[in-house]
Short mmCIF file of C-alpha atoms in Angstrom, two decimals:
data_model
loop_
_atom_site.label_atom_id
_atom_site.label_comp_id
_atom_site.label_asym_id
_atom_site.label_seq_id
_atom_site.Cartn_x
_atom_site.Cartn_y
_atom_site.Cartn_z
CA MET H 1 5.26 19.48 -2.09
CA TRP H 2 9.00 18.73 -2.09
CA SER H 3 10.41 16.03 0.17
CA SER H 4 13.91 14.72 0.77
CA VAL H 5 14.63 11.22 -0.60
CA HIS H 6 17.51 8.77 -0.84
CA LEU H 7 18.80 7.74 -4.28
CA ILE H 8 20.39 4.30 -4.68
CA PRO H 9 21.88 3.26 -8.06
CA ARG H 10 20.80 -0.27 -9.02
CA HIS H 11 22.21 -1.40 -12.37
CA LYS H 12 22.73 -0.31 -15.96
CA LEU H 13 19.96 -1.26 -18.40
CA THR H 14 21.98 -0.03 -21.39
CA PRO H 15 25.30 1.83 -21.64
CA ASP H 16 23.43 5.15 -21.25
CA THR H 17 20.45 4.12 -19.07
CA ILE H 18 20.46 3.27 -15.36
CA GLU H 19 17.88 2.07 -12.85
CA VAL H 20 17.78 4.13 -9.66
CA ALA H 21 15.80 3.33 -6.51
CA ILE H 22 14.19 6.26 -4.71
CA LEU H 23 13.41 5.71 -1.03
CA PRO H 24 11.57 8.26 1.12
CA ARG H 25 13.04 9.24 4.46
CA ARG H 26 9.66 8.55 6.03
CA GLY H 27 6.31 7.26 4.87
CA ARG H 28 5.96 5.79 1.38
CA ILE H 29 5.64 7.04 -2.19
CA GLU H 30 2.17 6.29 -3.52
CA PHE H 31 1.67 6.36 -7.30
CA ASN H 32 -0.43 5.11 -10.18
CA PRO H 33 1.24 3.15 -13.01
CA GLY H 34 2.25 5.55 -15.79
CA GLN H 35 2.99 8.53 -13.54
CA PHE H 36 6.26 10.44 -13.18
CA ILE H 37 8.14 12.29 -10.47
CA VAL H 38 10.34 15.41 -10.49
CA LEU H 39 13.81 15.39 -8.91
CA GLU H 40 15.66 18.51 -7.83
CA LYS H 41 19.41 18.47 -7.22
CA THR H 42 22.06 21.16 -6.83
CA LEU H 43 24.95 20.36 -9.17
CA GLY H 44 27.82 22.78 -8.79
CA ASP H 45 26.32 26.28 -8.70
CA ASP H 46 23.09 25.31 -10.47
CA THR H 47 19.91 23.78 -9.10
CA ARG H 48 18.52 21.39 -11.69
CA ARG H 49 15.10 19.78 -12.04
CA SER H 50 14.12 16.86 -14.26
CA ALA H 51 11.12 14.57 -14.63
CA PHE H 52 11.41 10.76 -14.68
CA SER H 53 8.75 8.08 -15.18
CA ILE H 54 8.22 5.41 -12.53
CA VAL H 55 9.12 1.85 -13.54
CA ARG H 56 7.95 -0.07 -10.49
CA LYS H 57 7.43 -0.10 -6.75
CA GLU H 58 10.26 -1.09 -4.41
CA GLY H 59 9.47 -1.37 -0.69
CA LYS H 60 8.18 1.99 0.44
CA GLY H 61 9.78 3.68 -2.55
CA ILE H 62 9.97 3.45 -6.33
CA VAL H 63 12.41 2.67 -9.13
CA ILE H 64 13.00 4.92 -12.12
CA ALA H 65 14.90 4.28 -15.34
CA VAL H 66 17.07 7.24 -16.36
CA HIS H 67 18.27 7.64 -19.93
CA GLN H 68 21.22 10.05 -20.15
CA ASN H 69 20.40 13.21 -22.06
CA GLY H 70 23.41 15.52 -22.39
CA THR H 71 26.40 15.75 -20.08
CA ALA H 72 25.55 18.35 -17.44
CA GLY H 73 22.03 17.62 -16.15
CA ILE H 74 20.50 15.33 -13.56
CA SER H 75 20.24 12.41 -16.00
CA ALA H 76 24.01 12.50 -16.60
CA TRP H 77 24.69 12.79 -12.87
CA LEU H 78 22.44 9.80 -12.09
CA ASN H 79 24.03 7.67 -14.81
CA ALA H 80 27.44 8.30 -13.20
CA LEU H 81 26.15 7.69 -9.66
CA ASN H 82 27.91 4.80 -7.91
CA GLN H 83 26.89 5.33 -4.30
CA LYS H 84 23.90 6.39 -2.21
CA SER H 85 22.93 10.06 -2.50
CA THR H 86 20.02 12.41 -1.80
CA ALA H 87 17.73 14.77 -3.71
CA GLN H 88 14.41 16.56 -3.43
CA LEU H 89 11.33 14.92 -4.91
CA ALA H 90 7.95 16.28 -6.03
CA GLY H 91 5.03 14.24 -7.27
CA PRO H 92 4.00 11.79 -8.56
CA PHE H 93 2.21 13.55 -11.43
CA GLY H 94 0.64 12.66 -14.77
CA ASP H 95 -2.45 11.01 -16.24
CA PHE H 96 -0.90 8.48 -18.64
CA SER H 97 -2.84 5.43 -17.51
CA LEU H 98 -4.97 2.48 -18.59
CA ILE H 99 -8.18 3.21 -20.48
CA GLN H 100 -11.05 1.46 -18.74
CA GLY H 101 -13.79 -0.59 -20.39
CA VAL H 102 -11.67 -2.32 -23.07
CA ASP H 103 -10.24 -5.83 -23.27
CA LYS H 104 -7.33 -5.29 -25.68
CA HIS H 105 -4.40 -2.94 -25.20
CA VAL H 106 -1.74 -1.90 -27.75
CA PHE H 107 1.26 0.13 -26.62
CA ILE H 108 3.57 2.08 -28.93
CA ALA H 109 6.82 3.10 -27.24
CA GLY H 110 10.01 4.68 -28.52
CA GLY H 111 13.36 4.57 -26.70
CA SER H 112 13.06 5.70 -23.10
CA GLY H 113 9.30 6.07 -23.63
CA ILE H 114 9.15 2.45 -22.48
CA THR H 115 9.58 3.44 -18.80
CA PRO H 116 5.95 4.38 -17.93
CA VAL H 117 4.70 1.67 -20.32
CA ARG H 118 6.74 -0.97 -18.45
CA CYS H 119 4.98 -0.07 -15.22
CA ILE H 120 1.52 -0.35 -16.82
CA LEU H 121 2.45 -3.67 -18.48
CA ASP H 122 3.17 -5.18 -15.07
CA ASP H 123 -0.40 -4.34 -13.97
CA LEU H 124 -1.86 -6.01 -17.05
CA LEU H 125 0.33 -9.07 -16.67
CA ALA H 126 -0.76 -9.42 -13.05
CA ALA H 127 -4.37 -9.42 -14.29
CA SER H 128 -3.56 -12.17 -16.87
CA VAL H 129 -4.06 -9.77 -19.78
CA VAL H 130 -1.76 -10.26 -22.79
CA PRO H 131 -1.01 -6.78 -24.23
CA THR H 132 0.74 -5.87 -27.48
CA LEU H 133 3.88 -3.72 -27.42
CA ILE H 134 5.23 -2.06 -30.57
CA TYR H 135 8.69 -0.97 -29.43
CA SER H 136 10.71 1.34 -31.69
CA ASN H 137 14.46 1.79 -31.22
CA ARG H 138 17.41 2.92 -33.33
CA ASP H 139 20.06 0.54 -31.97
CA PRO H 140 19.30 -3.14 -31.20
CA ASN H 141 22.08 -3.04 -28.58
CA LYS H 142 20.48 -0.16 -26.63
CA VAL H 143 16.97 -1.46 -26.05
CA ILE H 144 15.83 -0.60 -22.52
CA PHE H 145 14.31 -3.69 -20.84
CA GLY H 146 15.00 -5.56 -24.10
CA GLU H 147 15.96 -8.89 -22.50
CA SER H 148 13.04 -9.07 -20.05
CA LEU H 149 10.50 -8.03 -22.70
CA ARG H 150 11.75 -10.71 -25.10
CA MET H 151 11.47 -13.32 -22.34
CA LEU H 152 7.83 -12.30 -21.74
CA HIS H 153 7.20 -12.59 -25.48
CA LYS H 154 8.68 -16.10 -25.62
CA ALA H 155 6.53 -17.11 -22.65
CA GLY H 156 3.39 -15.94 -24.46
CA LEU H 157 2.69 -13.23 -21.89
CA LEU H 158 3.35 -10.31 -24.25
CA ASN H 159 3.00 -9.73 -27.99
CA LEU H 160 6.26 -7.89 -28.70
CA VAL H 161 6.87 -6.22 -32.07
CA GLU H 162 10.31 -4.61 -32.29
CA VAL H 163 10.78 -1.85 -34.87
CA PHE H 164 14.23 -0.58 -35.88
CA ASP H 165 13.35 1.17 -39.15
CA ARG H 166 10.68 3.56 -37.73
CA ASP H 167 8.01 1.79 -39.80
CA LEU H 168 5.09 2.08 -37.39
CA GLN H 169 2.60 1.86 -40.23
CA THR H 170 3.26 -1.82 -40.98
CA ALA H 171 3.19 -2.77 -37.29
CA LEU H 172 -0.06 -0.90 -36.59
CA ASP H 173 -1.74 -2.21 -39.75
CA ARG H 174 -1.46 -5.70 -38.22
CA THR H 175 -3.36 -4.71 -35.06
CA ASP H 176 -7.09 -5.11 -34.59
CA GLY H 177 -8.66 -1.74 -33.82
CA GLU H 178 -12.03 -3.10 -32.76
CA GLY H 179 -12.49 -2.66 -29.00
CA THR H 180 -8.79 -1.89 -28.57
CA ALA H 181 -7.16 0.89 -26.53
CA PHE H 182 -3.97 2.41 -27.95
CA TYR H 183 -1.18 4.07 -25.99
CA ALA H 184 1.78 6.01 -27.43
CA CYS H 185 4.76 7.18 -25.43
CA GLY H 186 8.05 8.57 -26.73
CA SER H 187 9.39 11.46 -28.78
CA SER H 188 6.96 13.95 -30.29
CA SER H 189 7.76 12.74 -33.79
CA LEU H 190 6.98 9.12 -32.87
CA VAL H 191 3.77 9.98 -31.03
CA ASN H 192 2.57 12.31 -33.79
CA SER H 193 3.23 9.61 -36.40
CA ALA H 194 1.30 7.09 -34.34
CA LEU H 195 -1.61 9.51 -33.88
CA LYS H 196 -1.85 10.10 -37.63
CA ILE H 197 -1.88 6.36 -38.37
CA LEU H 198 -4.49 5.71 -35.68
CA GLU H 199 -6.65 8.56 -37.00
CA ASN H 200 -6.55 7.05 -40.49
CA LYS H 201 -7.35 3.69 -38.94
CA GLY H 202 -10.53 5.20 -37.49
CA ILE H 203 -9.62 4.84 -33.82
CA PRO H 204 -11.72 7.25 -31.70
CA LYS H 205 -9.82 9.75 -29.55
CA ASP H 206 -11.26 8.40 -26.30
CA ARG H 207 -9.41 5.12 -26.93
CA ILE H 208 -6.02 6.79 -27.38
CA CYS H 209 -3.73 7.87 -24.53
CA ILE H 210 -0.41 9.61 -25.21
CA GLU H 211 2.69 10.83 -23.36
CA LYS H 212 5.35 12.82 -25.23
CA TYR H 213 9.03 13.26 -24.47
CA GLY H 214 11.42 15.87 -25.87
CA LEU H 215 10.81 18.83 -28.18
CA ASP H 216 9.00 18.95 -31.49
CA MET H 217 10.82 21.74 -33.31
CA GLY H 218 8.73 21.34 -36.48
CA GLY H 219 9.92 21.63 -40.02
CA GLY H 220 12.31 24.51 -40.56
CA SER H 221 11.69 26.06 -37.13
CA THR H 222 14.57 28.10 -35.73
CA PRO H 223 15.10 29.42 -32.20
CA SER H 224 14.50 33.13 -31.59
CA ASP H 225 16.89 35.24 -29.50
CA SER H 226 14.16 37.45 -28.05
CA PHE H 227 10.46 37.83 -27.32
CA GLU H 228 8.14 40.65 -26.19
CA TRP H 229 6.19 40.77 -22.97
CA LYS H 230 3.01 42.84 -23.24
CA ALA H 231 1.35 43.39 -19.89
CA PRO H 232 -1.90 45.40 -19.86
CA PHE H 233 -1.43 49.05 -18.92
CA LYS H 234 2.24 48.91 -19.98
CA LYS H 235 4.29 49.19 -23.13
CA PRO H 236 5.72 45.94 -24.52
CA VAL H 237 9.13 44.96 -23.13
CA ASN H 238 11.64 43.33 -25.45
CA ILE H 239 13.39 40.51 -23.57
CA ALA H 240 16.63 38.93 -24.73
CA HIS H 241 16.45 35.14 -24.72
CA GLN H 242 19.52 32.99 -24.15
CA SER H 243 19.92 29.45 -25.43
CA GLY H 244 19.43 26.92 -22.66
CA LYS H 245 17.04 29.12 -20.66
CA SER H 246 13.26 29.07 -20.57
CA ILE H 247 11.00 32.02 -21.28
CA LEU H 248 10.33 32.22 -17.54
CA GLN H 249 14.04 32.39 -16.69
CA SER H 250 14.71 35.06 -19.33
CA ALA H 251 11.75 37.13 -18.13
CA LEU H 252 12.77 36.98 -14.47
CA GLN H 253 16.35 37.86 -15.37
CA SER H 254 15.05 40.94 -17.20
CA GLY H 255 12.97 42.06 -14.22
CA VAL H 256 9.60 40.94 -15.63
CA GLN H 257 7.71 39.09 -12.93
CA ILE H 258 5.71 36.05 -14.05
CA PRO H 259 4.03 33.99 -11.30
CA HIS H 260 5.70 30.59 -10.97
CA ALA H 261 6.28 27.69 -8.59
CA CYS H 262 7.51 24.25 -9.70
CA GLU H 263 9.46 25.39 -12.83
CA VAL H 264 9.11 21.99 -14.53
CA GLY H 265 5.73 22.36 -16.22
CA VAL H 266 3.63 20.67 -13.56
CA CYS H 267 1.80 23.23 -11.42
CA GLY H 268 0.58 25.59 -14.17
CA ALA H 269 1.34 28.73 -12.16
CA CYS H 270 3.40 30.28 -14.99
CA ALA H 271 0.70 29.96 -17.69
CA VAL H 272 0.77 32.86 -20.19
CA ARG H 273 -0.81 33.43 -23.59
CA ILE H 274 0.71 34.00 -27.04
CA GLN H 275 -0.61 37.14 -28.70
CA THR H 276 1.34 36.64 -31.93
CA GLY H 277 4.23 34.42 -33.02
CA GLN H 278 5.36 30.88 -32.29
CA VAL H 279 6.69 29.19 -29.17
CA ILE H 280 7.89 25.68 -28.34
CA CYS H 281 6.09 24.60 -25.17
CA GLY H 282 7.62 21.41 -23.84
CA LYS H 283 6.87 19.22 -26.81
CA GLU H 284 4.56 21.19 -29.10
CA ILE H 285 4.65 24.26 -31.31
CA LYS H 286 2.13 26.80 -30.02
CA ARG H 287 0.82 29.77 -32.00
CA ASP H 288 -1.42 32.86 -31.80
CA GLY H 289 -3.95 32.63 -28.97
CA ASP H 290 -2.51 29.44 -27.46
CA GLU H 291 -1.70 29.12 -23.77
CA ILE H 292 1.80 28.02 -22.76
CA LEU H 293 3.79 27.29 -19.61
CA ALA H 294 6.64 29.80 -19.52
CA CYS H 295 8.92 27.50 -17.50
CA ILE H 296 9.15 24.89 -20.29
CA SER H 297 8.86 27.16 -23.33
CA ASN H 298 11.22 28.78 -25.83
CA PRO H 299 10.52 31.36 -28.58
CA ILE H 300 10.98 30.25 -32.20
CA GLY H 301 10.44 31.61 -35.70
CA ARG H 302 11.62 34.61 -37.67
CA SER H 303 9.13 37.04 -36.13
CA ILE H 304 9.48 37.96 -32.44
CA PRO H 305 6.71 36.30 -30.39
CA ILE H 306 4.57 38.60 -28.24
CA LEU H 307 3.37 37.11 -24.95
CA LYS H 308 0.87 38.42 -22.43
CA PRO H 309 -0.50 37.38 -19.03
CA LYS H 310 -3.16 34.71 -18.98
CA ARG H 311 -5.51 36.87 -16.95
CA LYS H 312 -5.78 40.42 -15.68
CA ASN H 313 -5.31 41.32 -12.03
CA ARG H 314 -7.99 42.89 -9.88
CA SER H 315 -7.01 46.54 -10.44
CA GLU H 316 -6.93 46.04 -14.21
CA ILE H 317 -10.34 44.38 -14.27
CA VAL H 318 -11.87 47.07 -12.06
CA SER H 319 -10.31 49.86 -14.13
CA LEU H 320 -11.41 48.40 -17.44
CA ALA H 321 -14.93 47.73 -16.19
CA LEU H 322 -15.29 51.26 -14.83
CA VAL H 323 -13.91 52.82 -18.02
CA ILE H 324 -16.41 50.88 -20.13
CA GLY H 325 -19.21 51.80 -17.74
CA ALA H 326 -18.17 55.44 -17.86
CA ILE H 327 -18.14 55.50 -21.66
CA PHE H 328 -21.54 53.89 -22.08
CA MET H 329 -23.32 55.46 -19.12
CA GLY H 330 -21.58 58.81 -18.87
CA ILE H 331 -20.69 58.26 -15.24
CA TRP H 332 -17.53 60.25 -14.61
CA SER H 333 -18.05 60.75 -10.90
CA ILE H 334 -18.56 58.40 -8.00
CA PRO H 335 -22.11 57.00 -8.10
CA PRO H 336 -24.33 57.68 -5.10
CA GLY H 337 -23.78 55.21 -2.32
CA LEU H 338 -20.45 53.87 -3.65
CA GLY H 339 -18.23 53.20 -0.68
CA LEU H 340 -16.99 50.48 1.65
CA ARG H 341 -19.19 47.64 2.72
CA ALA H 342 -17.87 44.73 4.80
CA LYS H 343 -18.14 41.41 2.95
CA GLY H 344 -18.27 39.51 6.24
CA PRO H 345 -17.76 39.76 10.01
CA MET H 346 -14.47 41.18 11.27
CA ASN H 347 -11.89 38.72 12.52
CA THR H 348 -11.14 38.24 16.22
CA SER H 349 -9.83 41.44 17.91
CA HIS H 350 -10.70 43.56 14.85
CA GLU H 351 -14.34 44.12 15.82
CA ARG H 352 -13.75 47.75 16.87
CA LEU H 353 -11.82 48.74 13.76
CA GLN H 354 -13.39 51.04 11.21
CA CYS H 355 -13.24 50.12 7.52
CA GLU H 356 -10.94 53.09 6.91
CA SER H 357 -8.45 51.69 9.43
CA CYS H 358 -7.25 49.24 6.79
CA HIS H 359 -8.83 50.45 3.54
CA LYS H 360 -7.14 53.70 2.60
CA GLU H 361 -8.31 55.86 -0.27
CA ALA H 362 -6.07 55.67 -3.31
CA PRO H 363 -4.38 58.96 -4.33
CA GLY H 364 -6.27 61.14 -6.78
CA THR H 365 -9.89 61.25 -7.82
CA LEU H 366 -11.70 58.38 -9.52
CA ARG H 367 -11.53 60.34 -12.77
CA GLN H 368 -7.76 60.74 -12.46
CA GLN H 369 -7.28 57.06 -11.59
CA LEU H 370 -9.36 55.93 -14.57
CA GLY H 371 -7.67 58.41 -16.86
CA HIS H 372 -4.19 57.27 -15.82
CA ASN H 373 -5.01 53.58 -16.23
CA SER H 374 -6.80 54.15 -19.53
CA GLN H 375 -3.75 55.93 -20.97
CA ALA H 376 -1.52 53.13 -19.71
CA PHE H 377 -3.83 50.55 -21.27
CA LEU H 378 -3.61 52.37 -24.61
CA GLY H 379 0.18 52.52 -24.33
CA LEU H 380 0.34 56.32 -24.02
CA HIS H 381 2.80 56.04 -21.12
CA ASP H 382 4.79 53.29 -19.44
CA ILE H 383 3.93 54.09 -15.81
CA SER H 384 2.43 51.24 -13.82
CA PRO H 385 -1.33 51.22 -13.23
CA VAL H 386 -2.63 52.68 -9.99
CA ALA H 387 -5.22 51.39 -7.54
CA VAL H 388 -8.81 52.44 -8.23
CA GLY H 389 -10.93 53.77 -5.36
CA TYR H 390 -9.01 52.24 -2.46
CA LYS H 391 -5.52 50.88 -2.01
CA GLU H 392 -5.02 47.14 -1.72
CA VAL H 393 -4.76 45.94 1.90
CA ASP H 394 -1.29 44.41 2.01
CA ASN H 395 1.25 43.24 4.60
CA LYS H 396 2.39 46.81 5.21
CA VAL H 397 -1.08 47.71 6.48
CA CYS H 398 -1.11 44.70 8.82
CA MET H 399 2.38 45.49 10.14
CA GLU H 400 1.28 48.98 11.22
CA CYS H 401 -0.40 47.22 14.16
CA HIS H 402 1.26 43.80 14.31
CA ASP H 403 4.94 44.46 13.72
CA ARG H 404 7.07 41.99 15.72
CA PRO H 405 10.87 42.16 15.29
CA ASP H 406 11.37 38.62 16.64
CA ASP H 407 8.52 36.90 14.76
CA LEU H 408 9.33 33.18 14.28
CA HIS H 409 7.48 33.10 10.94
CA PRO H 410 7.70 36.58 9.41
CA VAL H 411 5.97 36.87 6.02
CA SER H 412 9.27 38.05 4.53
CA ARG H 413 10.77 34.60 5.18
CA PHE H 414 8.36 33.02 2.72
CA MET H 415 9.76 35.12 -0.13
CA GLU H 416 12.84 32.88 -0.15
CA PRO H 417 13.13 30.59 -3.23
CA GLN H 418 12.56 27.34 -1.32
CA PHE H 419 9.05 28.47 -0.37
CA ALA H 420 7.78 29.00 -3.93
CA GLU H 421 5.20 26.22 -3.59
CA GLN H 422 3.91 27.58 -0.29
CA ARG H 423 3.50 31.01 -1.86
CA ALA H 424 1.54 29.52 -4.74
CA THR H 425 -0.71 27.22 -2.68
CA LEU H 426 -1.05 28.89 0.73
CA LYS H 427 -0.06 32.50 -0.01
CA ALA H 428 2.13 32.14 3.07
CA HIS H 429 3.94 35.38 2.16
CA GLU H 430 0.76 37.37 2.84
CA CYS H 431 -0.82 37.93 6.24
CA ASN H 432 -4.27 37.36 4.74
CA GLY H 433 -3.04 34.11 3.22
CA CYS H 434 -3.54 32.48 6.63
CA HIS H 435 -5.75 34.87 8.57
CA GLY H 436 -8.29 35.74 5.85
CA GLU H 437 -10.06 38.86 7.10
CA HIS H 438 -13.85 39.24 7.15
CA GLN H 439 -14.55 35.63 8.13
CA GLY H 440 -15.17 36.17 11.83
CA LYS H 441 -12.25 34.01 12.95
CA ARG H 442 -8.68 34.40 14.16
CA VAL H 443 -7.15 32.18 11.47
CA ALA H 444 -9.55 31.34 8.66
CA ASN H 445 -7.62 29.88 5.72
CA VAL H 446 -5.35 27.21 7.26
CA GLY H 447 -5.73 24.55 9.93
CA ILE H 448 -3.60 23.29 12.79
CA ALA H 449 -1.85 20.81 10.47
CA MET H 450 -0.41 23.57 8.28
CA CYS H 451 3.15 22.91 9.52
CA LYS H 452 3.36 19.93 7.14
CA SER H 453 3.60 22.33 4.21
CA CYS H 454 7.17 23.31 5.15
CA HIS H 455 8.48 20.82 7.72
CA SER H 456 7.72 17.40 6.20
CA ASP H 457 11.45 16.60 5.94
CA MET H 458 12.33 17.93 9.40
CA GLU H 459 15.03 16.20 11.44
CA VAL H 460 15.63 17.19 15.08
CA ALA H 461 19.08 16.51 16.57
CA TYR H 462 19.24 15.35 20.21
CA ASP H 463 15.46 15.07 20.31
CA GLN H 464 14.46 14.95 23.99
CA VAL H 465 10.67 15.32 23.70
CA GLN H 466 8.16 12.53 24.28
CA PRO H 467 7.03 11.25 21.88
CA THR H 468 9.97 12.25 19.65
CA HIS H 469 9.49 14.43 16.60
CA ALA H 470 10.54 11.45 14.44
CA GLN H 471 7.70 9.39 15.92
CA LEU H 472 5.19 12.18 15.34
CA LEU H 473 6.35 12.53 11.73
CA GLU H 474 6.02 8.78 11.22
CA ASP H 475 2.45 8.99 12.57
CA ASP H 476 1.70 12.02 10.35
CA ALA H 477 0.54 13.79 13.53
CA TRP H 478 0.89 17.35 12.23
CA GLU H 479 -2.06 18.56 14.28
CA THR H 480 0.17 18.25 17.38
CA CYS H 481 2.73 20.91 16.35
CA MET H 482 0.75 23.83 17.67
CA SER H 483 0.05 21.96 20.90
CA CYS H 484 3.56 22.90 21.97
CA HIS H 485 4.70 25.62 19.55
CA ASP H 486 3.27 29.12 19.16
CA PHE H 487 3.44 29.89 15.42
CA HIS H 488 4.58 33.51 15.72
CA GLY H 489 6.38 33.00 19.04
CA ASN H 490 4.69 36.00 20.62
CA HIS H 491 3.38 34.31 23.78
CA LEU H 492 5.46 34.31 26.97
CA THR H 493 5.26 30.60 27.71
CA GLU H 494 7.56 27.61 28.01
CA ILE H 495 7.55 24.89 25.35
CA PRO H 496 6.58 21.56 26.96
CA THR H 497 8.80 18.52 26.44
CA ARG H 498 5.94 16.04 26.71
CA LEU H 499 3.00 16.12 24.32
CA GLU H 500 0.57 15.28 27.11
CA LYS H 501 1.45 18.66 28.65
CA GLY H 502 0.58 20.47 25.43
CA ILE H 503 -2.62 22.22 24.43
CA PRO H 504 -5.52 19.88 23.51
CA THR H 505 -6.58 19.82 19.85
CA GLU H 506 -10.09 21.02 20.69
CA ALA H 507 -8.72 24.15 22.39
CA LEU H 508 -6.49 24.89 19.37
CA LEU H 509 -9.35 24.57 16.92
CA ASP H 510 -11.44 26.86 19.07
CA TYR H 511 -8.53 29.33 19.23
CA LEU H 512 -8.20 29.49 15.45
CA ASP H 513 -11.95 30.00 15.17
CA GLY H 514 -11.69 33.02 17.47
CA GLY H 515 -12.03 31.43 20.89
CA PRO H 516 -9.95 31.96 24.05
CA ASP H 517 -6.15 32.09 23.83
CA PRO H 518 -4.84 28.77 25.26
CA TYR H 519 -1.15 29.73 25.25
CA SER H 520 -0.82 32.58 27.76
CA VAL H 521 -2.19 36.01 28.57
CA ALA H 522 1.30 37.55 28.65
CA LYS H 523 2.77 38.47 25.27
CA LYS H 524 6.05 39.91 24.04
CA HIS H 525 4.33 42.46 21.81
CA THR H 526 0.80 43.83 21.97
CA ALA H 527 -1.02 44.96 18.84
CA LYS H 528 -2.35 48.47 18.64
CA GLU H 529 -5.96 48.65 19.80
CA ALA H 530 -7.24 50.82 16.94
CA ARG H 531 -6.15 53.30 14.32
#
């Protein structure tokens, strides 16, 4: 969930690294040491997103250390920041954390990889544990937190081993592996080197925790200027890939739709699979059969990688299953008794509807549908697959009865880019995403606190209600929104200015479950009774 935050530059740690405080507009940012956040900022005509590890807590917010990478991204903008600004924040995320059940801890960090390590070190120091830090850098004059770490070393609170020649072997050979947890954070090359040394040292995998930064291009790997997208039931599509874009961006630009949400490799919505070829995914080279996140991946190698969806959709699964059944059982007509059967009670006001009111037969016979999809699956034509048996019940079917020109929350609104997360988590762009038919309720899939999903950073000018919206946000009282506001705005009623005049929570819960309408009997638009 994205929220608006204030950014306050603190001070330079090195010529190209700055500390920045992040303060929430309301509430506080809770995190575990070792985690990271994602910042989103519009710079010029581009909206950029970058991940940054948390260094420490500050008041209700956090502090991050930002090493400048390039000249046009968020890290460059933050390093040039000299006054308070704002951005959007998601997170915290990540599982780089202390390994429990051990008494000794050895950290291997490279460059800006020190940032999550620094946060974890503070926890250990507070517990009177003396950890070991093997800190690798190229330039002694650009060591992030160098002065404070050396002071801790002199005070006997930290065993600091500084490495400037990339010789991790010598430093790790001097560590005791018995009952020790090892942590590596930095570039892929540094982490991979550390892993190899630790493996040779006989350290079990459950006592190693890693976090990688940057790309591992591998020996002799070269970027590819294209890749193929092979969706079931369709011919492969060759997609041109531009430098600086991800596989997801190139696919979307070419008209190939891949599900996505966060676009920074966190949510996993854009997961796809490699059929053949090689791809750089974030930090690792992935090959045949591997799963990747399209939003942080780029094609590489001399041969063009072929990618495919991670999983088939419902129509594809049904078609394939029926084709296989037809081949092995010789069933090329509808089996006796195959038809519609309700999977649960109808929702409120739908009790008198027939199944066929919403579930329409798909064009053609079952044999034609299976034949079409089978030919598409074998690549004999490039026409999209068709529905099997019955059409999918979509928003268009719902709107045949519930179309409201002045709807306050039309499903079309949630197709806007800023609601990507709500589409992925709530399916807010689909009527059934909230209402969930065949559950015997009015609204089955969301509760009365659903407004938080979109309005957590809301600010109301000239707020005259009691209590104010700002107070309600501070109290996290999202269950009160629907006490005053009708979600679709279809009831003819006045919005109260005092919460005590609103609808009680119990009545709202009963309403969502299918009980009496607490807003008003009069409505702007009335749904059709039956079709």
